[in-house]
PDB file of C-alpha atoms in Angstrom:
ATOM      1  CA  GLN A  26      -6.343  -5.506  22.771  1.00 87.00           C
ATOM      2  CA  VAL A  27      -4.874  -3.181  20.178  1.00 92.00           C
ATOM      3  CA  GLN A  28      -3.956  -3.955  16.607  1.00 93.00           C
ATOM      4  CA  LEU A  29      -1.657  -1.950  14.353  1.00 95.00           C
ATOM      5  CA  VAL A  30      -1.890  -2.361  10.592  1.00 94.00           C
ATOM      6  CA  GLU A  31       0.858  -0.878   8.471  1.00 95.00           C
ATOM      7  CA  SER A  32       0.803  -0.244   4.757  1.00 94.00           C
ATOM      8  CA  GLY A  33       2.598   1.693   2.061  1.00 96.00           C
ATOM      9  CA  GLY A  34       5.983   0.049   1.820  1.00 94.00           C
ATOM     10  CA  GLY A  35       7.493  -1.082  -1.445  1.00 97.00           C
ATOM     11  CA  LEU A  36      10.267  -0.690  -3.983  1.00 97.00           C
ATOM     12  CA  VAL A  37      11.194   2.763  -5.197  1.00 98.00           C
ATOM     13  CA  GLN A  38      14.112   4.318  -7.038  1.00 98.00           C
ATOM     14  CA  ALA A  39      16.464   6.683  -5.282  1.00 98.00           C
ATOM     15  CA  GLY A  40      14.996  10.162  -5.216  1.00 97.00           C
ATOM     16  CA  GLY A  41      11.460   8.841  -5.174  1.00 98.00           C
ATOM     17  CA  SER A  42       8.755   9.013  -2.532  1.00 98.00           C
ATOM     18  CA  LEU A  43       6.622   6.690  -0.460  1.00 98.00           C
ATOM     19  CA  ARG A  44       3.999   7.216   2.218  1.00 98.00           C
ATOM     20  CA  LEU A  45       3.611   4.767   5.058  1.00 98.00           C
ATOM     21  CA  SER A  46       0.429   4.437   7.090  1.00 98.00           C
ATOM     22  CA  CYS A  47      -0.239   2.788  10.422  1.00 97.00           C
ATOM     23  CA  ALA A  48      -3.792   2.423  11.695  1.00 96.00           C
ATOM     24  CA  ALA A  49      -4.536   1.484  15.288  1.00 95.00           C
ATOM     25  CA  SER A  50      -7.736  -0.231  16.337  1.00 94.00           C
ATOM     26  CA  GLY A  51      -9.167  -1.902  19.407  1.00 93.00           C
ATOM     27  CA  ASN A  52      -9.542  -0.781  22.992  1.00 92.00           C
ATOM     28  CA  ILE A  53      -8.210   2.769  22.667  1.00 92.00           C
ATOM     29  CA  LEU A  54      -8.987   5.592  25.039  1.00 91.00           C
ATOM     30  CA  ARG A  55      -6.056   7.755  24.103  1.00 91.00           C
ATOM     31  CA  ILE A  56      -3.019   7.536  21.832  1.00 92.00           C
ATOM     32  CA  ASN A  57      -0.173   9.220  23.636  1.00 92.00           C
ATOM     33  CA  TYR A  58       2.374   9.181  20.868  1.00 91.00           C
ATOM     34  CA  MET A  59       2.923   7.513  17.535  1.00 95.00           C
ATOM     35  CA  GLY A  60       6.150   6.931  15.744  1.00 96.00           C
ATOM     36  CA  TRP A  61       8.201   5.082  13.193  1.00 98.00           C
ATOM     37  CA  TYR A  62      11.357   3.075  13.647  1.00 98.00           C
ATOM     38  CA  ARG A  63      13.390   1.179  11.103  1.00 98.00           C
ATOM     39  CA  GLN A  64      15.792  -1.707  11.054  1.00 98.00           C
ATOM     40  CA  ALA A  65      18.190  -2.519   8.263  1.00 96.00           C
ATOM     41  CA  PRO A  66      19.817  -5.957   7.954  1.00 91.00           C
ATOM     42  CA  GLY A  67      22.615  -6.349  10.452  1.00 94.00           C
ATOM     43  CA  LYS A  68      21.784  -3.089  12.210  1.00 96.00           C
ATOM     44  CA  GLN A  69      19.903  -2.121  15.337  1.00 97.00           C
ATOM     45  CA  ARG A  70      16.410  -0.724  15.205  1.00 97.00           C
ATOM     46  CA  GLU A  71      16.539   3.062  15.151  1.00 97.00           C
ATOM     47  CA  LEU A  72      14.140   5.919  15.616  1.00 98.00           C
ATOM     48  CA  VAL A  73      12.948   7.611  12.434  1.00 98.00           C
ATOM     49  CA  ALA A  74      10.296  10.028  13.690  1.00 98.00           C
ATOM     50  CA  THR A  75       7.715  10.437  16.430  1.00 97.00           C
ATOM     51  CA  ILE A  76       4.733  12.703  17.003  1.00 96.00           C
ATOM     52  CA  THR A  77       3.031  13.390  20.323  1.00 93.00           C
ATOM     53  CA  SER A  78      -0.654  13.886  20.973  1.00 90.00           C
ATOM     54  CA  GLY A  79       0.049  17.600  20.940  1.00 91.00           C
ATOM     55  CA  GLY A  80       1.682  17.447  17.542  1.00 92.00           C
ATOM     56  CA  VAL A  81       5.303  17.797  18.659  1.00 96.00           C
ATOM     57  CA  THR A  82       7.594  15.970  16.267  1.00 97.00           C
ATOM     58  CA  ILE A  83      11.075  14.502  16.544  1.00 97.00           C
ATOM     59  CA  TYR A  84      13.152  13.332  13.601  1.00 98.00           C
ATOM     60  CA  ALA A  85      16.374  11.429  13.248  1.00 98.00           C
ATOM     61  CA  ASP A  86      19.068  13.661  11.810  1.00 98.00           C
ATOM     62  CA  SER A  87      19.391  11.364   8.809  1.00 97.00           C
ATOM     63  CA  VAL A  88      15.813  12.046   7.671  1.00 98.00           C
ATOM     64  CA  LYS A  89      15.320  15.703   8.625  1.00 98.00           C
ATOM     65  CA  GLY A  90      14.084  17.729   5.706  1.00 97.00           C
ATOM     66  CA  ARG A  91      13.121  14.627   3.725  1.00 98.00           C
ATOM     67  CA  PHE A  92      10.579  12.800   5.889  1.00 98.00           C
ATOM     68  CA  SER A  93       7.424  14.163   7.485  1.00 98.00           C
ATOM     69  CA  ILE A  94       5.325  12.511  10.172  1.00 98.00           C
ATOM     70  CA  SER A  95       1.668  13.350  10.742  1.00 96.00           C
ATOM     71  CA  ARG A  96      -1.340  11.859  12.485  1.00 95.00           C
ATOM     72  CA  ASP A  97      -5.093  11.745  12.009  1.00 94.00           C
ATOM     73  CA  ASP A  98      -6.627  11.264  15.435  1.00 92.00           C
ATOM     74  CA  ALA A  99     -10.095  10.676  13.994  1.00 93.00           C
ATOM     75  CA  LYS A 100      -8.705   7.627  12.224  1.00 95.00           C
ATOM     76  CA  ASN A 101      -6.132   6.646  14.868  1.00 94.00           C
ATOM     77  CA  THR A 102      -3.597   6.697  12.073  1.00 96.00           C
ATOM     78  CA  VAL A 103      -0.040   7.926  11.745  1.00 96.00           C
ATOM     79  CA  TYR A 104       1.634   8.639   8.424  1.00 97.00           C
ATOM     80  CA  LEU A 105       5.233   8.911   7.316  1.00 98.00           C
ATOM     81  CA  GLN A 106       5.770  10.808   4.087  1.00 98.00           C
ATOM     82  CA  MET A 107       9.209   9.915   2.758  1.00 98.00           C
ATOM     83  CA  ASN A 108      10.661  12.078  -0.008  1.00 98.00           C
ATOM     84  CA  SER A 109      14.065  12.139  -1.690  1.00 98.00           C
ATOM     85  CA  LEU A 110      14.624   8.559  -0.664  1.00 98.00           C
ATOM     86  CA  LYS A 111      18.176   7.269  -0.510  1.00 98.00           C
ATOM     87  CA  ILE A 112      19.547   3.763  -0.802  1.00 97.00           C
ATOM     88  CA  GLU A 113      20.470   3.914   2.873  1.00 97.00           C
ATOM     89  CA  ASP A 114      16.790   4.351   3.765  1.00 98.00           C
ATOM     90  CA  THR A 115      16.265   0.714   2.814  1.00 98.00           C
ATOM     91  CA  ALA A 116      14.945  -1.083   5.883  1.00 98.00           C
ATOM     92  CA  THR A 117      11.932  -2.626   7.515  1.00 98.00           C
ATOM     93  CA  TYR A 118       9.854   0.169   8.992  1.00 98.00           C
ATOM     94  CA  TYR A 119       7.896  -0.406  12.190  1.00 98.00           C
ATOM     95  CA  CYS A 120       5.068   1.622  13.622  1.00 97.00           C
ATOM     96  CA  ASN A 121       5.173   2.183  17.379  1.00 96.00           C
ATOM     97  CA  THR A 122       2.490   3.683  19.580  1.00 96.00           C
ATOM     98  CA  ARG A 123       1.781   4.207  23.267  1.00 94.00           C
ATOM     99  CA  ILE A 124      -1.902   3.718  23.964  1.00 94.00           C
ATOM    100  CA  THR A 125      -4.054   4.084  27.035  1.00 92.00           C
ATOM    101  CA  SER A 126      -7.018   1.720  27.126  1.00 91.00           C
ATOM    102  CA  SER A 127     -10.475   2.297  28.561  1.00 88.00           C
ATOM    103  CA  ARG A 128      -9.234   0.518  31.691  1.00 89.00           C
ATOM    104  CA  LEU A 129      -6.520   3.194  31.971  1.00 90.00           C
ATOM    105  CA  ASN A 130      -3.720   0.745  31.209  1.00 92.00           C
ATOM    106  CA  THR A 131      -0.934   2.257  29.119  1.00 93.00           C
ATOM    107  CA  SER A 132       1.154   0.023  26.868  1.00 93.00           C
ATOM    108  CA  ASP A 133       3.486   0.225  23.904  1.00 95.00           C
ATOM    109  CA  TYR A 134       2.544  -1.541  20.687  1.00 95.00           C
ATOM    110  CA  TRP A 135       4.499  -2.407  17.549  1.00 96.00           C
ATOM    111  CA  GLY A 136       3.311  -3.020  14.023  1.00 95.00           C
ATOM    112  CA  GLN A 137       4.349  -6.030  11.991  1.00 95.00           C
ATOM    113  CA  GLY A 138       6.739  -4.031   9.859  1.00 96.00           C
ATOM    114  CA  THR A 139       6.655  -2.953   6.248  1.00 97.00           C
ATOM    115  CA  GLN A 140       9.601  -3.254   3.872  1.00 97.00           C
ATOM    116  CA  VAL A 141      10.988  -0.203   2.112  1.00 98.00           C
ATOM    117  CA  THR A 142      13.586  -0.866  -0.563  1.00 98.00           C
ATOM    118  CA  VAL A 143      15.316   1.963  -2.392  1.00 98.00           C
ATOM    119  CA  SER A 144      17.184   1.055  -5.551  1.00 97.00           C
ATOM    120  CA  SER A 145      19.792   2.965  -7.487  1.00 93.00           C
TER     121      SER A 145
END
């Protein structure tokens, strides 16, 4: 079993910054990729950013230049540094990872979500 624990969400004014963290624990042989998605009320869940085991990153166009994703493999943790936040960044942010277990099973896992609210 794998558990994902997210932290770092909250309320911030437009133009401010937040850093989200997502720590994975459990039966982990290898973390193949880690990423962040978000879902605003009434909207579909969308990709924010992902990072592969080799450090290759992908960003949604709406966050390029403002958000930065990174990972600490020693801690099985992925981070999302969010700068210059806009009101439209308000959403629930979900961590997503693809993990291979010691039994060589590969599965996708989702965090419980952390709320980010940007005020004017």
